[in-house]
Amino acid sequence: MSKLARVTLPQALNYRGGQPMAAWLLHRISGIGIVLFVGLHLFGGFFLYAIEGGPTSAAANWLTDIYVSKPVQIFVLFAMLWHGLNGLRIIVLDMWPALHRFHREAMWVQWALFLPSFLLPALLIATSAKI
Amino acid sequence: MATQTVLVSQARADGQPAARFRPGFELYMWFFTRVSGVLFLLLAAFSLVYANLMGGQGGAMHAGAQIRWAFFPISFHVSNAAVELTPNFANPFWQFYSFLIIAIAATHGANGLRMILTDYIRHPLLLSWVKALLFGVWLLALMAAIYLIWPAQG
Protein backbone atom coordinates (compact mmCIF):
# COMPACT_ATOMS: atom_id res chain seq x y z
CA MET A 1 0.00 0.00 0.00
CA SER A 2 1.05 3.55 -0.51
CA LYS A 3 2.62 5.86 2.02
CA LEU A 4 -0.22 8.38 1.74
CA ALA A 5 -1.77 9.57 4.99
CA ARG A 6 -5.27 8.33 5.66
CA VAL A 7 -7.61 11.26 6.34
CA THR A 8 -11.25 10.75 7.28
CA LEU A 9 -13.94 13.03 5.88
CA PRO A 10 -14.64 14.81 9.24
CA GLN A 11 -10.89 15.44 9.62
CA ALA A 12 -10.72 16.85 6.11
CA LEU A 13 -13.70 19.15 6.75
CA ASN A 14 -12.19 20.34 10.04
CA TYR A 15 -8.86 21.25 8.46
CA ARG A 16 -8.69 25.03 8.26
CA GLY A 17 -6.46 25.59 5.24
CA GLY A 18 -8.03 28.95 4.53
CA GLN A 19 -7.88 30.62 1.15
CA PRO A 20 -4.78 28.84 -0.21
CA MET A 21 -6.50 25.50 0.39
CA ALA A 22 -9.66 26.73 -1.34
CA ALA A 23 -7.47 27.89 -4.23
CA TRP A 24 -5.77 24.49 -4.41
CA LEU A 25 -9.16 22.69 -4.38
CA LEU A 26 -10.59 24.97 -7.08
CA HIS A 27 -7.37 24.48 -9.10
CA ARG A 28 -7.93 20.73 -9.00
CA ILE A 29 -11.65 20.96 -9.83
CA SER A 30 -11.07 23.41 -12.67
CA GLY A 31 -8.19 21.29 -14.00
CA ILE A 32 -10.38 18.17 -14.16
CA GLY A 33 -13.14 20.27 -15.75
CA ILE A 34 -10.80 21.60 -18.47
CA VAL A 35 -9.48 18.09 -19.19
CA LEU A 36 -13.08 16.86 -19.57
CA PHE A 37 -14.15 19.77 -21.79
CA VAL A 38 -11.09 19.79 -24.04
CA GLY A 39 -11.08 15.99 -24.21
CA LEU A 40 -14.77 15.80 -25.16
CA HIS A 41 -14.24 18.60 -27.66
CA LEU A 42 -11.18 16.98 -29.25
CA PHE A 43 -12.58 13.45 -29.49
CA GLY A 44 -16.01 14.86 -30.48
CA GLY A 45 -14.31 16.70 -33.35
CA PHE A 46 -12.39 13.56 -34.27
CA PHE A 47 -15.57 11.45 -34.42
CA LEU A 48 -17.28 14.17 -36.43
CA TYR A 49 -14.60 14.12 -39.14
CA ALA A 50 -13.48 10.49 -38.96
CA ILE A 51 -16.65 8.94 -40.46
CA GLU A 52 -18.74 11.63 -42.08
CA GLY A 53 -22.49 11.05 -41.75
CA GLY A 54 -21.91 7.80 -39.89
CA PRO A 55 -22.99 6.85 -36.36
CA THR A 56 -19.96 8.62 -34.90
CA SER A 57 -21.14 12.00 -36.15
CA ALA A 58 -24.43 11.50 -34.28
CA ALA A 59 -22.36 10.94 -31.15
CA ALA A 60 -20.36 14.06 -31.99
CA ASN A 61 -23.55 16.14 -32.34
CA TRP A 62 -24.81 14.83 -29.03
CA LEU A 63 -21.52 15.82 -27.35
CA THR A 64 -21.62 19.23 -29.02
CA ASP A 65 -25.13 19.92 -27.68
CA ILE A 66 -23.80 19.29 -24.17
CA TYR A 67 -20.72 21.48 -24.30
CA VAL A 68 -22.34 24.45 -26.04
CA SER A 69 -25.08 24.68 -23.38
CA LYS A 70 -24.89 27.81 -21.24
CA PRO A 71 -24.12 26.20 -17.84
CA VAL A 72 -21.21 24.29 -19.37
CA GLN A 73 -19.91 27.41 -21.12
CA ILE A 74 -20.03 29.39 -17.87
CA PHE A 75 -18.27 26.57 -16.03
CA VAL A 76 -15.58 26.44 -18.73
CA LEU A 77 -15.08 30.21 -18.40
CA PHE A 78 -14.74 29.84 -14.63
CA ALA A 79 -12.34 26.89 -14.94
CA MET A 80 -10.09 28.53 -17.55
CA LEU A 81 -9.86 31.83 -15.63
CA TRP A 82 -9.30 30.26 -12.23
CA HIS A 83 -6.75 27.73 -13.47
CA GLY A 84 -4.85 30.42 -15.37
CA LEU A 85 -4.79 33.07 -12.64
CA ASN A 86 -4.11 30.62 -9.84
CA GLY A 87 -1.39 29.00 -11.93
CA LEU A 88 0.26 32.40 -12.43
CA ARG A 89 0.16 33.03 -8.67
CA ILE A 90 1.79 29.64 -8.06
CA ILE A 91 4.48 30.33 -10.68
CA VAL A 92 5.28 33.75 -9.19
CA LEU A 93 5.52 32.38 -5.64
CA ASP A 94 7.63 29.41 -6.82
CA MET A 95 10.07 31.54 -8.79
CA TRP A 96 10.52 34.18 -6.07
CA PRO A 97 10.11 32.36 -2.73
CA ALA A 98 10.78 35.61 -0.84
CA LEU A 99 7.32 36.75 -1.96
CA HIS A 100 5.76 34.09 0.32
CA ARG A 101 5.73 36.86 2.94
CA PHE A 102 2.87 38.32 0.91
CA HIS A 103 0.96 35.12 0.09
CA ARG A 104 -2.27 36.46 1.65
CA GLU A 105 -2.03 39.65 -0.37
CA ALA A 106 -1.40 37.54 -3.48
CA MET A 107 -4.73 35.77 -2.87
CA TRP A 108 -6.52 39.11 -2.59
CA VAL A 109 -4.93 40.35 -5.83
CA GLN A 110 -6.06 37.12 -7.46
CA TRP A 111 -9.65 37.57 -6.27
CA ALA A 112 -9.62 41.17 -7.45
CA LEU A 113 -8.57 40.05 -10.94
CA PHE A 114 -10.74 36.94 -11.04
CA LEU A 115 -14.13 38.22 -9.86
CA PRO A 116 -14.70 40.99 -12.44
CA SER A 117 -13.13 39.02 -15.30
CA PHE A 118 -15.39 36.06 -14.50
CA LEU A 119 -18.65 37.68 -13.43
CA LEU A 120 -19.00 40.18 -16.28
CA PRO A 121 -18.58 37.70 -19.20
CA ALA A 122 -20.64 35.12 -17.25
CA LEU A 123 -23.46 37.65 -17.06
CA LEU A 124 -23.11 38.35 -20.79
CA ILE A 125 -23.23 34.64 -21.62
CA ALA A 126 -26.20 34.06 -19.30
CA THR A 127 -28.24 36.90 -20.79
CA SER A 128 -27.27 36.51 -24.48
CA ALA A 129 -29.62 34.88 -26.95
CA LYS A 130 -26.92 32.75 -28.57
CA ILE A 131 -23.43 31.74 -27.56
CA MET B 1 -0.85 17.20 -1.20
CA ALA B 2 0.98 14.00 -0.58
CA THR B 3 3.46 13.91 -3.43
CA GLN B 4 6.95 15.25 -2.88
CA THR B 5 7.00 17.37 -6.01
CA VAL B 6 5.52 20.50 -4.49
CA LEU B 7 8.30 23.02 -4.23
CA VAL B 8 6.00 25.59 -2.64
CA SER B 9 5.95 23.64 0.59
CA GLN B 10 9.76 23.58 0.54
CA ALA B 11 10.17 27.31 0.03
CA ARG B 12 11.09 29.15 3.18
CA ALA B 13 9.17 32.17 4.36
CA ASP B 14 12.37 34.03 5.25
CA GLY B 15 13.37 34.17 1.61
CA GLN B 16 16.13 31.54 1.74
CA PRO B 17 16.27 29.31 -1.35
CA ALA B 18 14.12 26.21 -1.40
CA ALA B 19 15.65 22.78 -0.85
CA ARG B 20 17.34 21.51 -4.02
CA PHE B 21 15.82 18.58 -5.88
CA ARG B 22 17.72 15.96 -7.81
CA PRO B 23 16.96 16.32 -11.52
CA GLY B 24 14.55 13.68 -12.74
CA PHE B 25 11.19 13.09 -14.35
CA GLU B 26 9.22 14.74 -11.55
CA LEU B 27 11.37 17.88 -11.61
CA TYR B 28 11.16 18.12 -15.40
CA MET B 29 7.35 17.78 -15.31
CA TRP B 30 7.16 20.37 -12.52
CA PHE B 31 9.13 22.74 -14.74
CA PHE B 32 7.15 21.82 -17.87
CA THR B 33 3.85 22.56 -16.08
CA ARG B 34 4.99 26.10 -15.29
CA VAL B 35 6.54 26.81 -18.69
CA SER B 36 3.54 25.44 -20.62
CA GLY B 37 1.15 27.40 -18.38
CA VAL B 38 2.83 30.68 -19.33
CA LEU B 39 3.09 29.53 -22.97
CA PHE B 40 -0.71 28.96 -23.15
CA LEU B 41 -1.33 32.57 -22.17
CA LEU B 42 1.20 33.89 -24.71
CA LEU B 43 -0.12 31.69 -27.54
CA ALA B 44 -3.76 32.59 -26.76
CA ALA B 45 -2.90 36.31 -26.55
CA PHE B 46 -1.04 36.21 -29.89
CA SER B 47 -3.85 34.52 -31.83
CA LEU B 48 -6.48 36.73 -30.18
CA VAL B 49 -4.62 39.94 -31.06
CA TYR B 50 -3.98 38.65 -34.58
CA ALA B 51 -7.66 37.74 -35.16
CA ASN B 52 -8.80 41.14 -33.94
CA LEU B 53 -6.26 42.98 -36.09
CA MET B 54 -7.33 40.93 -39.14
CA GLY B 55 -10.98 41.98 -39.06
CA GLY B 56 -12.45 40.61 -35.85
CA GLN B 57 -12.54 43.94 -34.02
CA GLY B 58 -15.49 46.28 -33.53
CA GLY B 59 -18.05 43.62 -32.60
CA ALA B 60 -17.45 41.58 -35.77
CA MET B 61 -16.76 38.52 -33.63
CA HIS B 62 -18.97 37.65 -30.67
CA ALA B 63 -17.47 36.43 -27.40
CA GLY B 64 -17.68 32.73 -28.28
CA ALA B 65 -15.77 33.19 -31.52
CA GLN B 66 -13.12 35.26 -29.70
CA ILE B 67 -12.59 32.42 -27.23
CA ARG B 68 -12.46 29.79 -30.00
CA TRP B 69 -9.84 31.92 -31.74
CA ALA B 70 -7.78 32.18 -28.57
CA PHE B 71 -7.57 28.47 -27.87
CA PHE B 72 -7.50 26.70 -31.23
CA PRO B 73 -6.82 29.09 -34.11
CA ILE B 74 -7.41 26.90 -37.13
CA SER B 75 -9.90 27.44 -39.94
CA PHE B 76 -12.63 24.88 -39.11
CA HIS B 77 -12.72 25.86 -35.44
CA VAL B 78 -13.59 29.48 -36.28
CA SER B 79 -15.72 28.74 -39.35
CA ASN B 80 -18.54 31.15 -38.43
CA ALA B 81 -16.26 33.99 -37.36
CA ALA B 82 -15.66 37.21 -39.26
CA VAL B 83 -11.92 36.63 -39.65
CA GLU B 84 -12.28 33.32 -41.43
CA LEU B 85 -12.67 34.98 -44.81
CA THR B 86 -9.43 36.96 -44.68
CA PRO B 87 -6.34 34.77 -45.31
CA ASN B 88 -6.46 31.01 -45.49
CA PHE B 89 -5.63 29.74 -42.04
CA ALA B 90 -5.21 26.13 -43.17
CA ASN B 91 -1.54 26.88 -43.81
CA PRO B 92 1.56 25.32 -42.21
CA PHE B 93 2.05 28.14 -39.70
CA TRP B 94 -1.42 27.87 -38.13
CA GLN B 95 -1.39 24.09 -38.43
CA PHE B 96 1.86 23.88 -36.47
CA TYR B 97 0.61 26.55 -34.03
CA SER B 98 -2.62 24.61 -33.37
CA PHE B 99 -0.74 21.35 -32.96
CA LEU B 100 1.63 23.00 -30.48
CA ILE B 101 -1.34 24.23 -28.41
CA ILE B 102 -3.00 20.78 -28.38
CA ALA B 103 0.26 18.93 -27.70
CA ILE B 104 1.24 21.03 -24.68
CA ALA B 105 -2.40 21.09 -23.46
CA ALA B 106 -2.65 17.28 -23.63
CA THR B 107 0.70 16.88 -21.86
CA HIS B 108 -0.13 19.50 -19.18
CA GLY B 109 -3.54 17.87 -18.60
CA ALA B 110 -2.28 14.28 -18.59
CA ASN B 111 0.47 15.20 -16.13
CA GLY B 112 -2.09 16.94 -13.90
CA LEU B 113 -4.33 13.87 -13.94
CA ARG B 114 -1.26 11.73 -13.12
CA MET B 115 -0.62 13.89 -10.02
CA ILE B 116 -4.27 13.58 -8.93
CA LEU B 117 -4.30 9.80 -9.50
CA THR B 118 -1.07 9.44 -7.51
CA ASP B 119 -2.73 11.34 -4.67
CA TYR B 120 -5.88 9.24 -4.49
CA ILE B 121 -5.16 5.73 -5.80
CA ARG B 122 -3.56 3.75 -2.98
CA HIS B 123 -3.03 0.38 -4.62
CA PRO B 124 0.31 0.41 -6.55
CA LEU B 125 -0.75 -2.14 -9.18
CA LEU B 126 -4.04 -0.34 -9.91
CA LEU B 127 -2.12 2.95 -10.10
CA SER B 128 0.26 1.47 -12.69
CA TRP B 129 -2.63 0.25 -14.83
CA VAL B 130 -4.49 3.56 -14.64
CA LYS B 131 -1.30 5.43 -15.53
CA ALA B 132 -0.81 3.14 -18.54
CA LEU B 133 -4.41 3.86 -19.59
CA LEU B 134 -3.78 7.59 -19.17
CA PHE B 135 -0.65 7.32 -21.33
CA GLY B 136 -2.76 5.62 -24.02
CA VAL B 137 -5.41 8.36 -23.90
CA TRP B 138 -2.62 10.97 -24.16
CA LEU B 139 -1.27 9.25 -27.31
CA LEU B 140 -4.81 8.99 -28.77
CA ALA B 141 -5.36 12.71 -28.15
CA LEU B 142 -2.15 13.57 -30.00
CA MET B 143 -3.15 11.30 -32.91
CA ALA B 144 -6.68 12.78 -33.03
CA ALA B 145 -5.12 16.26 -33.12
CA ILE B 146 -2.76 15.29 -35.96
CA TYR B 147 -5.71 13.78 -37.88
CA LEU B 148 -7.89 16.89 -37.35
CA ILE B 149 -5.17 19.39 -38.22
CA TRP B 150 -3.66 17.69 -41.29
CA PRO B 151 -5.52 14.84 -43.17
CA ALA B 152 -9.07 15.94 -42.26
CA GLN B 153 -8.42 19.29 -43.95
CA GLY B 154 -7.21 17.83 -47.24
Coordinates of C-alpha atoms in Angstrom, one line a residue:
Chain A
M1 CA 0.0 0.0 0.0
S2 CA 1.0 3.6 -0.5
K3 CA 2.6 5.9 2.0
L4 CA -0.2 8.4 1.7
A5 CA -1.8 9.6 5.0
R6 CA -5.3 8.3 5.7
V7 CA -7.6 11.3 6.3
T8 CA -11.2 10.8 7.3
L9 CA -13.9 13.0 5.9
P10 CA -14.6 14.8 9.2
Q11 CA -10.9 15.4 9.6
A12 CA -10.7 16.9 6.1
L13 CA -13.7 19.1 6.7
N14 CA -12.2 20.3 10.0
Y15 CA -8.9 21.3 8.5
R16 CA -8.7 25.0 8.3
G17 CA -6.5 25.6 5.2
G18 CA -8.0 28.9 4.5
Q19 CA -7.9 30.6 1.1
P20 CA -4.8 28.8 -0.2
M21 CA -6.5 25.5 0.4
A22 CA -9.7 26.7 -1.3
A23 CA -7.5 27.9 -4.2
W24 CA -5.8 24.5 -4.4
L25 CA -9.2 22.7 -4.4
L26 CA -10.6 25.0 -7.1
H27 CA -7.4 24.5 -9.1
R28 CA -7.9 20.7 -9.0
I29 CA -11.7 21.0 -9.8
S30 CA -11.1 23.4 -12.7
G31 CA -8.2 21.3 -14.0
I32 CA -10.4 18.2 -14.2
G33 CA -13.1 20.3 -15.8
I34 CA -10.8 21.6 -18.5
V35 CA -9.5 18.1 -19.2
L36 CA -13.1 16.9 -19.6
F37 CA -14.2 19.8 -21.8
V38 CA -11.1 19.8 -24.0
G39 CA -11.1 16.0 -24.2
L40 CA -14.8 15.8 -25.2
H41 CA -14.2 18.6 -27.7
L42 CA -11.2 17.0 -29.2
F43 CA -12.6 13.4 -29.5
G44 CA -16.0 14.9 -30.5
G45 CA -14.3 16.7 -33.3
F46 CA -12.4 13.6 -34.3
F47 CA -15.6 11.4 -34.4
L48 CA -17.3 14.2 -36.4
Y49 CA -14.6 14.1 -39.1
A50 CA -13.5 10.5 -39.0
I51 CA -16.7 8.9 -40.5
E52 CA -18.7 11.6 -42.1
G53 CA -22.5 11.0 -41.8
G54 CA -21.9 7.8 -39.9
P55 CA -23.0 6.8 -36.4
T56 CA -20.0 8.6 -34.9
S57 CA -21.1 12.0 -36.2
A58 CA -24.4 11.5 -34.3
A59 CA -22.4 10.9 -31.1
A60 CA -20.4 14.1 -32.0
N61 CA -23.5 16.1 -32.3
W62 CA -24.8 14.8 -29.0
L63 CA -21.5 15.8 -27.4
T64 CA -21.6 19.2 -29.0
D65 CA -25.1 19.9 -27.7
I66 CA -23.8 19.3 -24.2
Y67 CA -20.7 21.5 -24.3
V68 CA -22.3 24.4 -26.0
S69 CA -25.1 24.7 -23.4
K70 CA -24.9 27.8 -21.2
P71 CA -24.1 26.2 -17.8
V72 CA -21.2 24.3 -19.4
Q73 CA -19.9 27.4 -21.1
I74 CA -20.0 29.4 -17.9
F75 CA -18.3 26.6 -16.0
V76 CA -15.6 26.4 -18.7
L77 CA -15.1 30.2 -18.4
F78 CA -14.7 29.8 -14.6
A79 CA -12.3 26.9 -14.9
M80 CA -10.1 28.5 -17.5
L81 CA -9.9 31.8 -15.6
W82 CA -9.3 30.3 -12.2
H83 CA -6.8 27.7 -13.5
G84 CA -4.9 30.4 -15.4
L85 CA -4.8 33.1 -12.6
N86 CA -4.1 30.6 -9.8
G87 CA -1.4 29.0 -11.9
L88 CA 0.3 32.4 -12.4
R89 CA 0.2 33.0 -8.7
I90 CA 1.8 29.6 -8.1
I91 CA 4.5 30.3 -10.7
V92 CA 5.3 33.7 -9.2
L93 CA 5.5 32.4 -5.6
D94 CA 7.6 29.4 -6.8
M95 CA 10.1 31.5 -8.8
W96 CA 10.5 34.2 -6.1
P97 CA 10.1 32.4 -2.7
A98 CA 10.8 35.6 -0.8
L99 CA 7.3 36.8 -2.0
H100 CA 5.8 34.1 0.3
R101 CA 5.7 36.9 2.9
F102 CA 2.9 38.3 0.9
H103 CA 1.0 35.1 0.1
R104 CA -2.3 36.5 1.7
E105 CA -2.0 39.7 -0.4
A106 CA -1.4 37.5 -3.5
M107 CA -4.7 35.8 -2.9
W108 CA -6.5 39.1 -2.6
V109 CA -4.9 40.4 -5.8
Q110 CA -6.1 37.1 -7.5
W111 CA -9.6 37.6 -6.3
A112 CA -9.6 41.2 -7.5
L113 CA -8.6 40.1 -10.9
F114 CA -10.7 36.9 -11.0
L115 CA -14.1 38.2 -9.9
P116 CA -14.7 41.0 -12.4
S117 CA -13.1 39.0 -15.3
F118 CA -15.4 36.1 -14.5
L119 CA -18.7 37.7 -13.4
L120 CA -19.0 40.2 -16.3
P121 CA -18.6 37.7 -19.2
A122 CA -20.6 35.1 -17.3
L123 CA -23.5 37.6 -17.1
L124 CA -23.1 38.4 -20.8
I125 CA -23.2 34.6 -21.6
A126 CA -26.2 34.1 -19.3
T127 CA -28.2 36.9 -20.8
S128 CA -27.3 36.5 -24.5
A129 CA -29.6 34.9 -27.0
K130 CA -26.9 32.8 -28.6
I131 CA -23.4 31.7 -27.6
Chain B
M1 CA -0.9 17.2 -1.2
A2 CA 1.0 14.0 -0.6
T3 CA 3.5 13.9 -3.4
Q4 CA 7.0 15.2 -2.9
T5 CA 7.0 17.4 -6.0
V6 CA 5.5 20.5 -4.5
L7 CA 8.3 23.0 -4.2
V8 CA 6.0 25.6 -2.6
S9 CA 5.9 23.6 0.6
Q10 CA 9.8 23.6 0.5
A11 CA 10.2 27.3 0.0
R12 CA 11.1 29.2 3.2
A13 CA 9.2 32.2 4.4
D14 CA 12.4 34.0 5.3
G15 CA 13.4 34.2 1.6
Q16 CA 16.1 31.5 1.7
P17 CA 16.3 29.3 -1.4
A18 CA 14.1 26.2 -1.4
A19 CA 15.6 22.8 -0.9
R20 CA 17.3 21.5 -4.0
F21 CA 15.8 18.6 -5.9
R22 CA 17.7 16.0 -7.8
P23 CA 17.0 16.3 -11.5
G24 CA 14.6 13.7 -12.7
F25 CA 11.2 13.1 -14.3
E26 CA 9.2 14.7 -11.5
L27 CA 11.4 17.9 -11.6
Y28 CA 11.2 18.1 -15.4
M29 CA 7.4 17.8 -15.3
W30 CA 7.2 20.4 -12.5
F31 CA 9.1 22.7 -14.7
F32 CA 7.2 21.8 -17.9
T33 CA 3.9 22.6 -16.1
R34 CA 5.0 26.1 -15.3
V35 CA 6.5 26.8 -18.7
S36 CA 3.5 25.4 -20.6
G37 CA 1.2 27.4 -18.4
V38 CA 2.8 30.7 -19.3
L39 CA 3.1 29.5 -23.0
F40 CA -0.7 29.0 -23.1
L41 CA -1.3 32.6 -22.2
L42 CA 1.2 33.9 -24.7
L43 CA -0.1 31.7 -27.5
A44 CA -3.8 32.6 -26.8
A45 CA -2.9 36.3 -26.6
F46 CA -1.0 36.2 -29.9
S47 CA -3.9 34.5 -31.8
L48 CA -6.5 36.7 -30.2
V49 CA -4.6 39.9 -31.1
Y50 CA -4.0 38.6 -34.6
A51 CA -7.7 37.7 -35.2
N52 CA -8.8 41.1 -33.9
L53 CA -6.3 43.0 -36.1
M54 CA -7.3 40.9 -39.1
G55 CA -11.0 42.0 -39.1
G56 CA -12.4 40.6 -35.8
Q57 CA -12.5 43.9 -34.0
G58 CA -15.5 46.3 -33.5
G59 CA -18.1 43.6 -32.6
A60 CA -17.4 41.6 -35.8
M61 CA -16.8 38.5 -33.6
H62 CA -19.0 37.6 -30.7
A63 CA -17.5 36.4 -27.4
G64 CA -17.7 32.7 -28.3
A65 CA -15.8 33.2 -31.5
Q66 CA -13.1 35.3 -29.7
I67 CA -12.6 32.4 -27.2
R68 CA -12.5 29.8 -30.0
W69 CA -9.8 31.9 -31.7
A70 CA -7.8 32.2 -28.6
F71 CA -7.6 28.5 -27.9
F72 CA -7.5 26.7 -31.2
P73 CA -6.8 29.1 -34.1
I74 CA -7.4 26.9 -37.1
S75 CA -9.9 27.4 -39.9
F76 CA -12.6 24.9 -39.1
H77 CA -12.7 25.9 -35.4
V78 CA -13.6 29.5 -36.3
S79 CA -15.7 28.7 -39.3
N80 CA -18.5 31.1 -38.4
A81 CA -16.3 34.0 -37.4
A82 CA -15.7 37.2 -39.3
V83 CA -11.9 36.6 -39.6
E84 CA -12.3 33.3 -41.4
L85 CA -12.7 35.0 -44.8
T86 CA -9.4 37.0 -44.7
P87 CA -6.3 34.8 -45.3
N88 CA -6.5 31.0 -45.5
F89 CA -5.6 29.7 -42.0
A90 CA -5.2 26.1 -43.2
N91 CA -1.5 26.9 -43.8
P92 CA 1.6 25.3 -42.2
F93 CA 2.0 28.1 -39.7
W94 CA -1.4 27.9 -38.1
Q95 CA -1.4 24.1 -38.4
F96 CA 1.9 23.9 -36.5
Y97 CA 0.6 26.5 -34.0
S98 CA -2.6 24.6 -33.4
F99 CA -0.7 21.3 -33.0
L100 CA 1.6 23.0 -30.5
I101 CA -1.3 24.2 -28.4
I102 CA -3.0 20.8 -28.4
A103 CA 0.3 18.9 -27.7
I104 CA 1.2 21.0 -24.7
A105 CA -2.4 21.1 -23.5
A106 CA -2.6 17.3 -23.6
T107 CA 0.7 16.9 -21.9
H108 CA -0.1 19.5 -19.2
G109 CA -3.5 17.9 -18.6
A110 CA -2.3 14.3 -18.6
N111 CA 0.5 15.2 -16.1
G112 CA -2.1 16.9 -13.9
L113 CA -4.3 13.9 -13.9
R114 CA -1.3 11.7 -13.1
M115 CA -0.6 13.9 -10.0
I116 CA -4.3 13.6 -8.9
L117 CA -4.3 9.8 -9.5
T118 CA -1.1 9.4 -7.5
D119 CA -2.7 11.3 -4.7
Y120 CA -5.9 9.2 -4.5
I121 CA -5.2 5.7 -5.8
R122 CA -3.6 3.8 -3.0
H123 CA -3.0 0.4 -4.6
P124 CA 0.3 0.4 -6.5
L125 CA -0.7 -2.1 -9.2
L126 CA -4.0 -0.3 -9.9
L127 CA -2.1 2.9 -10.1
S128 CA 0.3 1.5 -12.7
W129 CA -2.6 0.3 -14.8
V130 CA -4.5 3.6 -14.6
K131 CA -1.3 5.4 -15.5
A132 CA -0.8 3.1 -18.5
L133 CA -4.4 3.9 -19.6
L134 CA -3.8 7.6 -19.2
F135 CA -0.7 7.3 -21.3
G136 CA -2.8 5.6 -24.0
V137 CA -5.4 8.4 -23.9
W138 CA -2.6 11.0 -24.2
L139 CA -1.3 9.3 -27.3
L140 CA -4.8 9.0 -28.8
A141 CA -5.4 12.7 -28.1
L142 CA -2.1 13.6 -30.0
M143 CA -3.2 11.3 -32.9
A144 CA -6.7 12.8 -33.0
A145 CA -5.1 16.3 -33.1
I146 CA -2.8 15.3 -36.0
Y147 CA -5.7 13.8 -37.9
L148 CA -7.9 16.9 -37.4
I149 CA -5.2 19.4 -38.2
W150 CA -3.7 17.7 -41.3
P151 CA -5.5 14.8 -43.2
A152 CA -9.1 15.9 -42.3
Q153 CA -8.4 19.3 -43.9
G154 CA -7.2 17.8 -47.2

